[in-house]
Coordinates of C-alpha atoms in Angstrom, one line a residue:
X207 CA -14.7 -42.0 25.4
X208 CA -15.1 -38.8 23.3
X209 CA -12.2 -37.5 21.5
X210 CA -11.6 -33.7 21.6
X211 CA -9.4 -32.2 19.0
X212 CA -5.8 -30.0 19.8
X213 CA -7.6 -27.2 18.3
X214 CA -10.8 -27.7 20.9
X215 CA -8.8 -28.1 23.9
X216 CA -7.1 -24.5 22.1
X217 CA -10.6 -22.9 22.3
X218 CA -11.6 -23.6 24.9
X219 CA -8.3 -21.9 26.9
X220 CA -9.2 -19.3 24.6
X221 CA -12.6 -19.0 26.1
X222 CA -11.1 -19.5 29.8
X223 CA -7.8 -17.6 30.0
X224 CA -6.7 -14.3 30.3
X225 CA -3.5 -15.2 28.8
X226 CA -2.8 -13.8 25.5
X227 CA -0.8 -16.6 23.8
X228 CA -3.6 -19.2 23.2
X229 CA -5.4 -16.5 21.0
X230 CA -2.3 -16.5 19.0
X231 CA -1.8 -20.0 18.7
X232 CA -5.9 -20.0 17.6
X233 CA -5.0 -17.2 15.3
X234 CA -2.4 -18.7 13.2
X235 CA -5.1 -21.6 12.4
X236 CA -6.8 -18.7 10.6
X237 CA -3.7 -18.0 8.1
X238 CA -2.6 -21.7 8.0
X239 CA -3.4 -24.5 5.0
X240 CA -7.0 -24.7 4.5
X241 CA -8.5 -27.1 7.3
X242 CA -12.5 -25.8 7.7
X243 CA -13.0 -27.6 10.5
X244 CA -10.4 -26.2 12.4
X245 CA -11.1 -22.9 11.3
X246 CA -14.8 -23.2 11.7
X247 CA -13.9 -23.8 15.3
X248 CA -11.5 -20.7 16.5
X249 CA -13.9 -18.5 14.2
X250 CA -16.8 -19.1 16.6
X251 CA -14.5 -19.3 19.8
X252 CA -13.5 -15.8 18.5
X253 CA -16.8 -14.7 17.0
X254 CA -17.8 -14.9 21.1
X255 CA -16.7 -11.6 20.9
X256 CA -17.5 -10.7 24.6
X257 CA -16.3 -7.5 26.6
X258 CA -13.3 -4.9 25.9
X259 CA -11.0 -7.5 27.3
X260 CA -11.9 -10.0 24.7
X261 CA -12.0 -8.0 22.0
X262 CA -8.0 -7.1 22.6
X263 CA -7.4 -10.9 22.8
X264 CA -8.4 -11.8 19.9
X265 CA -6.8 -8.6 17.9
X266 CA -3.9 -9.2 19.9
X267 CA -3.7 -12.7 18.1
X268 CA -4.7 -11.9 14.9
X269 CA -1.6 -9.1 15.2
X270 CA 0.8 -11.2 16.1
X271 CA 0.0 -14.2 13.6
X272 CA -0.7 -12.7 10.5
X273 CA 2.5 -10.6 10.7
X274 CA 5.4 -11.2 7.9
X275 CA 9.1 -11.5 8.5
X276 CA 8.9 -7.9 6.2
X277 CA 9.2 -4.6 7.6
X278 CA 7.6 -0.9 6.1
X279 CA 9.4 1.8 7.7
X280 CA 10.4 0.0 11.1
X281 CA 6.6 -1.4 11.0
X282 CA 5.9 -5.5 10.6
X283 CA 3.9 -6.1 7.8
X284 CA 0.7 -7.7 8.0
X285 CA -1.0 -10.5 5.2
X286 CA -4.0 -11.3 6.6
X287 CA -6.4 -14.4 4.9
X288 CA -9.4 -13.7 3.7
X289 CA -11.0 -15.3 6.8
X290 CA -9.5 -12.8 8.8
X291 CA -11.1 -9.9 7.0
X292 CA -14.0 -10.9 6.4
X293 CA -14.4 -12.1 10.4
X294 CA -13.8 -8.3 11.2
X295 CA -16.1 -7.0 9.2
X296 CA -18.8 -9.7 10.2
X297 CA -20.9 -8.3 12.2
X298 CA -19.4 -4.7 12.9
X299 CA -17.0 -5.7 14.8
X300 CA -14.1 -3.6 14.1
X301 CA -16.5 -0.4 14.0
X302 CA -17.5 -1.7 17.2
X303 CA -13.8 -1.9 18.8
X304 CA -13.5 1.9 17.5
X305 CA -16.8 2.5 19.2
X306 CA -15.2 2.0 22.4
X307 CA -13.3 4.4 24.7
X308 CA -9.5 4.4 23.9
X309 CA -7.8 2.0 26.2
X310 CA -5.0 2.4 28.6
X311 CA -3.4 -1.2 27.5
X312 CA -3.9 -3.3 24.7
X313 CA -5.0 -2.5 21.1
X314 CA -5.2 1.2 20.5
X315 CA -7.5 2.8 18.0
X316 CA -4.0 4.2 16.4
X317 CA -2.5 1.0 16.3
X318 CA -5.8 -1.0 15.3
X319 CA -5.8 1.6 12.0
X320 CA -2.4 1.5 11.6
X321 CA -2.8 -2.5 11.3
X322 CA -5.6 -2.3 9.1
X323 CA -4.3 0.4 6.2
X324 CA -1.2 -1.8 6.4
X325 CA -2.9 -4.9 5.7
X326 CA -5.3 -3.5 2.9
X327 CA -2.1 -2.2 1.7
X328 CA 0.5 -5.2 1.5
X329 CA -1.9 -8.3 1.8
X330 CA -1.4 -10.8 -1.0
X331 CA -4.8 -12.3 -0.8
X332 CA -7.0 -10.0 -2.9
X333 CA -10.0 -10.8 -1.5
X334 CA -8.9 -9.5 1.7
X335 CA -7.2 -6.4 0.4
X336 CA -11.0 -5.6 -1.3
X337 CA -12.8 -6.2 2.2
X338 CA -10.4 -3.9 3.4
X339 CA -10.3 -1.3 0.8
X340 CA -14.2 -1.4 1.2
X341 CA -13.9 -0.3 4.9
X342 CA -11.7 2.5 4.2
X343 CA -13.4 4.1 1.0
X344 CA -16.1 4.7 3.4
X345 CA -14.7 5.4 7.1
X346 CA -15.0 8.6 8.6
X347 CA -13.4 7.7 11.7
X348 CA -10.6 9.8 12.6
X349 CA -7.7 7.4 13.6
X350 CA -8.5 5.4 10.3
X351 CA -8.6 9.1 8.1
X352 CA -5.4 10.3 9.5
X353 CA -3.9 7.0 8.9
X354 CA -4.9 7.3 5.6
X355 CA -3.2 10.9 5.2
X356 CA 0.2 9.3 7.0
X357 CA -0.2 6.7 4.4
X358 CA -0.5 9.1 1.4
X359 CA 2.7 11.0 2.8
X360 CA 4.6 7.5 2.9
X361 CA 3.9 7.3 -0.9
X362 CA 4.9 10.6 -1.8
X363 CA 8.2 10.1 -0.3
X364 CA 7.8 6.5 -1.4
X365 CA 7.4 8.7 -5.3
X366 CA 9.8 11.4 -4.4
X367 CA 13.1 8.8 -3.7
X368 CA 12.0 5.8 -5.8
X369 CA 11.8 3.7 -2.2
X370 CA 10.8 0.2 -3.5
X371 CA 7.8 -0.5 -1.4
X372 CA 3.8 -1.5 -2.1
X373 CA 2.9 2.1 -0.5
X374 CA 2.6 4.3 -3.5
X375 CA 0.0 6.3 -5.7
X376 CA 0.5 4.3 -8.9
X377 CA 2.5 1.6 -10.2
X378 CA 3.3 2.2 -13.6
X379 CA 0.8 5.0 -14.1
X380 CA -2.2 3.5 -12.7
X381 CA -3.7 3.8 -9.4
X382 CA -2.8 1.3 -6.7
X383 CA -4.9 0.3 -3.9
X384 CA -4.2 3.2 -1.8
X385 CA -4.7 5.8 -4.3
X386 CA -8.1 4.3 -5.3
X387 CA -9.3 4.6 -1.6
X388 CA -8.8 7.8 -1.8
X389 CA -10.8 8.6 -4.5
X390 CA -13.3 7.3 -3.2
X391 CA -13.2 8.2 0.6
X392 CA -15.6 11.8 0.2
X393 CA -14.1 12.8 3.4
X394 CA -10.6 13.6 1.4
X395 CA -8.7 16.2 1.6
X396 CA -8.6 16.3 5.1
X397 CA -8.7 20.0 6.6
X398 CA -5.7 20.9 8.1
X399 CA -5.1 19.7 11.8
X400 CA -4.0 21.9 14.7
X401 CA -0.8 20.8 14.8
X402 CA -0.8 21.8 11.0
X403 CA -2.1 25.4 11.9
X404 CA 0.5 25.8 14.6
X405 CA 3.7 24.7 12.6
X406 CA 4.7 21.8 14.8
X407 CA 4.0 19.7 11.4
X408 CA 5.3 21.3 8.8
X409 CA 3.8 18.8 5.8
X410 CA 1.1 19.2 3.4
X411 CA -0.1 15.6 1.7
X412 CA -3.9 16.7 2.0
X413 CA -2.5 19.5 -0.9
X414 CA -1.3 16.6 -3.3
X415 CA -4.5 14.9 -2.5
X416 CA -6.8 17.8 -3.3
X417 CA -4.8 17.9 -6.7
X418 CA -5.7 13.8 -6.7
X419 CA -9.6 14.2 -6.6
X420 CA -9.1 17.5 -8.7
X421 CA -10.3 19.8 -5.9
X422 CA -7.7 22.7 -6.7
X423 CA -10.5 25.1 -4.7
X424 CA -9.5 23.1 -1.3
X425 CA -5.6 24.4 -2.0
X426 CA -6.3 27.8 -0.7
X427 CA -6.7 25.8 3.0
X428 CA -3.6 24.5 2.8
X429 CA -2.1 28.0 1.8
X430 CA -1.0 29.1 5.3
X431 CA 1.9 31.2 6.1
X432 CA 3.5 27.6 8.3
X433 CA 2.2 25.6 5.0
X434 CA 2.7 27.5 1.7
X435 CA 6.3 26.4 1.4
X436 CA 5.2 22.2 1.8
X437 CA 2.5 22.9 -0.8
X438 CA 4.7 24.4 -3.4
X439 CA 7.7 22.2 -3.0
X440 CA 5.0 19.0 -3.0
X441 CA 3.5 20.6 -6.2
X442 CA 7.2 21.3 -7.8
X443 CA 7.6 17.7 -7.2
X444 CA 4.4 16.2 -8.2
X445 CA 4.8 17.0 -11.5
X446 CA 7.9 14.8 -12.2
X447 CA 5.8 11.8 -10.8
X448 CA 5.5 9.3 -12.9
X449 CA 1.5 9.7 -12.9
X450 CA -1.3 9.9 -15.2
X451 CA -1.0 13.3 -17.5
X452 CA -4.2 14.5 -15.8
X453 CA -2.9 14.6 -12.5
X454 CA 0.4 16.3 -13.7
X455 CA -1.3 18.8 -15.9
X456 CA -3.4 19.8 -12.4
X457 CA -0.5 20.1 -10.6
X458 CA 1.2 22.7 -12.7
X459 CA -1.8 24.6 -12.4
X460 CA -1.8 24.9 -9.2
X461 CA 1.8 26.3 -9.6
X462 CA 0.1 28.7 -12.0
X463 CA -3.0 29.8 -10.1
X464 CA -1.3 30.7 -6.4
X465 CA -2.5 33.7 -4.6
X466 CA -0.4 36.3 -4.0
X467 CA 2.0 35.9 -1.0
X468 CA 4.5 33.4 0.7
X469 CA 3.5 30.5 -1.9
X470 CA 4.0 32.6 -4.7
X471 CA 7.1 33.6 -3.3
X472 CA 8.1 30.4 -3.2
X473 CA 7.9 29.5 -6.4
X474 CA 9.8 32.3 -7.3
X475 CA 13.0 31.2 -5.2
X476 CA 12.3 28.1 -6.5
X477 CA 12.9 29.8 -10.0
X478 CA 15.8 31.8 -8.7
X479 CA 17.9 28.4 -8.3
X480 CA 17.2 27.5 -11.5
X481 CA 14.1 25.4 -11.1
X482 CA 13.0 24.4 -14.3
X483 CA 8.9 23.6 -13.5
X484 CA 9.3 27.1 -11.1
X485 CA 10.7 28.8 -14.0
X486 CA 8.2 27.8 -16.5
X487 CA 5.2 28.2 -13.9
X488 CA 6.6 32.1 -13.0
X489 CA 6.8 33.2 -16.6
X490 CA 3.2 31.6 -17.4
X491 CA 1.7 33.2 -14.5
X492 CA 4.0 36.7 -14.3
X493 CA 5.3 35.7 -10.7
X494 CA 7.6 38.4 -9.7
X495 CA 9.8 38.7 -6.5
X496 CA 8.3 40.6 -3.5
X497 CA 11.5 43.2 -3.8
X498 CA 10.7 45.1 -6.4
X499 CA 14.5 45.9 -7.0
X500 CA 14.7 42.3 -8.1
X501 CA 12.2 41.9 -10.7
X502 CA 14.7 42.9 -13.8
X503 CA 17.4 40.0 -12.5
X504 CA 14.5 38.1 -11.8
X505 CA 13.7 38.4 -15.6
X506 CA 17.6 38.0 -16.9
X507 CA 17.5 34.9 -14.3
X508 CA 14.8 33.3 -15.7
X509 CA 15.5 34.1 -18.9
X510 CA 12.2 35.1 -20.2
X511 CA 14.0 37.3 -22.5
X512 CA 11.7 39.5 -24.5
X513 CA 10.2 40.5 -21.5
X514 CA 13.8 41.4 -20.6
X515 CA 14.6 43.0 -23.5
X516 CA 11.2 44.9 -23.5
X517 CA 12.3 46.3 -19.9
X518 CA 15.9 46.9 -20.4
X519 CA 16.8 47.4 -24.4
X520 CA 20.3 48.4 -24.2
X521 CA 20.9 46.3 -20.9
X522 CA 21.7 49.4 -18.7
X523 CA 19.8 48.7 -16.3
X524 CA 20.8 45.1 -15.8
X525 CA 24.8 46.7 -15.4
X526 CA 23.9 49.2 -12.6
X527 CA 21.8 46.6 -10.6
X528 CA 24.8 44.1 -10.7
X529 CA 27.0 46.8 -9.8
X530 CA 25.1 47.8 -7.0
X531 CA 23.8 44.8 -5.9
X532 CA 25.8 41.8 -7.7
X533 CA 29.3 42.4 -6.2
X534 CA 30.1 39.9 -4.2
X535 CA 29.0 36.0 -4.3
X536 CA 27.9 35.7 -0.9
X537 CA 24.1 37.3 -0.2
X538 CA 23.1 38.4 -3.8
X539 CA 22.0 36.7 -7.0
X540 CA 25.7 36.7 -8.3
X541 CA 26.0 33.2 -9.6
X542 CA 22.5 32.9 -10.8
X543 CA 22.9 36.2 -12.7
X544 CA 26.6 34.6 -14.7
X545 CA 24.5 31.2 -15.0
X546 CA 21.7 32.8 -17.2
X547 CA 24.3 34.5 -19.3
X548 CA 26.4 31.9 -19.7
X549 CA 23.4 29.2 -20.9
X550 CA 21.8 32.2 -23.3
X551 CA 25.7 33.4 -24.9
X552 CA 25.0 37.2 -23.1
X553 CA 27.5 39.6 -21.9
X554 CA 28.0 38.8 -18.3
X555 CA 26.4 42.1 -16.9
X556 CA 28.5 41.7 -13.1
X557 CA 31.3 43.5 -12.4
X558 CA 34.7 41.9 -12.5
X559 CA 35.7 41.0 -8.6
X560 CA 39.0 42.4 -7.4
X561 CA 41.7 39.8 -6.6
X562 CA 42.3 38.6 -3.4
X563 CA 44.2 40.6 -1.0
X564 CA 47.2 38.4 -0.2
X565 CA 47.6 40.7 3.2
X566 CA 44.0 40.0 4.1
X567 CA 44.6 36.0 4.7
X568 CA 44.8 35.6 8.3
X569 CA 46.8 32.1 8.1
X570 CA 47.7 30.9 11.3
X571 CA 51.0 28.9 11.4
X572 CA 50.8 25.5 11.3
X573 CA 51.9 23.1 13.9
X574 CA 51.6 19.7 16.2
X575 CA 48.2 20.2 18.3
X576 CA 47.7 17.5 20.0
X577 CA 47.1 14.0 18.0
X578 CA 43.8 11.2 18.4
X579 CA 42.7 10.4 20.8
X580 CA 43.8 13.2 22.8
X581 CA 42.4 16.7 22.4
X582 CA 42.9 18.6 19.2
X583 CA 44.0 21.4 20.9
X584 CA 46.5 19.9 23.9
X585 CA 45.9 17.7 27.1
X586 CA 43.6 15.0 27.8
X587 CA 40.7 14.4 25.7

């Protein structure tokens, strides 16, 4: 009598069933302790590789048992063996599952990319995270390219808050796997998507990434009246990234070589509270407010001084705007203007505020309303 082994009888349900769990239970053969024989066996039950159906079997299984008990922002994270990787890439396969029409059920193209960029990102086998990486510096498919850009966001957020997590653009200064993908992908920066142009997403990573690749000519795309104020606040906080000096040097000139308009603008109000990369970038490249009534307290503000003192020698000037303009806190540049002097040792040019008006408080008289958990003011709540 023949003897089949467990993992044969496994296959072959594999190749007869349209249930989903024996292609999991094949799968995690895949990522278990070496045994080729075993493996040898679900790789050519899966290597069948028969209609759409199929196809979202065996993904399905692969999903579900190379997944960690880890999470990246609500998502499980994947390790996938080098056996896994290099069975995808075998034969086109996965360029083949993206060939298809999207499905109702099952794997999505979305989901499929999502799975993959995560893998290439967090796998610990490194011949795995290559085969991926090799995929990606290439792809031109959209689902895998906009991926890419979500991924790229992630790390800048990742950058911006000091997240601990494998999805950043370097690790100690030098480029991790995502950032090298990247840079080597032609089809970055990404234009700008519709839902960019409209202002329903109101994010601009493909900016940081044109400073990446040190295309500063694909920053005027991004340079939309829904976009300017994501590119300059990305830019004000690239540059305290701890990246290569290259990339930070490009970013502050980018600050430095804006078109006039709504980013320009921006970097001025950046400058107006005190900003110190806005500041620096407006006095290198003679940003001035759009109200030209501003431009001296811009100056004082900012404290580029002799160009202060060239405008307004005896500080005249400076007095009547604050009087004019500078009274109260609320709506003016009051508490930036008192800042500036008091950091420089100047005269504070506002005029002294009147005291309150005692007969002006409108105090109402204090009293029981109601206690938790009934209403605050009386009753039921």
């Amino acid at each position: 009598m023949q003897y089949f082994s467990s993992t044969w009888w496994l296959c072959r349900k594999v190749r007869r069933t349209t249930d989903r769990r024996p292609f999991v239970q094949a799968a995690r053969i895949l990522s278990a302790p070496p045994d080729d024989e075993a493996r040898d066996e679900v790789l050519r039950a899966f290597g069948e590789w028969r209609d759409r159906d199929f196809q979202d079997r065996v993904l399905y299984g692969l999903r579900e048992a190379c997944r960690t008990g880890e999470q990246e922002r609500h998502r499980p994270v994947p390790d996938l063996p080098h056996s896994v990787t290099r069975f995808l890439l075998t034969d086109d396969r996965i360029k083949e599952y993206f060939g298809h029409a999207e499905p109702k059920f099952g794997t999505g193209h979305r989901d499929l990319a999502e799975w993959l960029i995560d893998a290439a990102l967090h796998s610990t086998d490194a011949e795995a995270r290559s085969d991926l990486a090799g995929l990606l510096s290439e792809t031109a498919h959209p689902d895998l390219l906009g991926r890419l850009d979500k991924a790229v966001w992630e790390a800048l957020e990742n950058e911006k808050h000091g997240h601990p997590s494998k999805v950043r653009l370097w690790d100690d200064g030098v480029p991790t796997d995502l950032t090298r993908i990247i840079l080597a992908n032609p089809n970055f920066p990404l234009p700008p998507t519709e839902r960019q142009r409209s202002g329903q997403a109101v994010y601009a990573p493909e900016a940081i990434v044109a400073v990446l690749k040190d295309r500063l000519d694909k920053l005027a795309d991004y340079l939309t009246p829904q976009l300017s104020y994501a590119v300059v606040s990305g830019l004000l906080e690239a540059v305290k990234f701890p990246a290569p000096a290259d990339f930070v040097e490009r970013s502050r000139q980018a600050l430095r070589n804006l078109p006039p308009g709504i980013a320009r603008e921006q970097v001025v109000q950046a400058a107006l509270h005190n900003q110190p990369e806005a500041i620096a970038a407006a006095a290198d490249a003679g940003y001035a407010p759009a109200e030209e009534r501003d431009a001296l307290a811009f100056l004082y503000i900012t404290r580029q001084w002799d160009r202060y003192d060239a405008a307004d020698p005896d500080g005249s000037r400076m007095t009547a705007y604050c009087a004019k303009y500078a009274r109260p806190y609320v709506g003016t540049y009051r508490h930036q203007i008192e800042l500036a002097a008091q950091i420089s040792g100047r005269p504070n040019p506002c005029p002294k505020l009147p005291p309150p008006d005692p007969s002006a408080q409108t105090d109402r008289p204090h009293g029981a309303v109601g206690s938790w958990p009934t209403s605050w003011v009386s009753g039921s709540w």
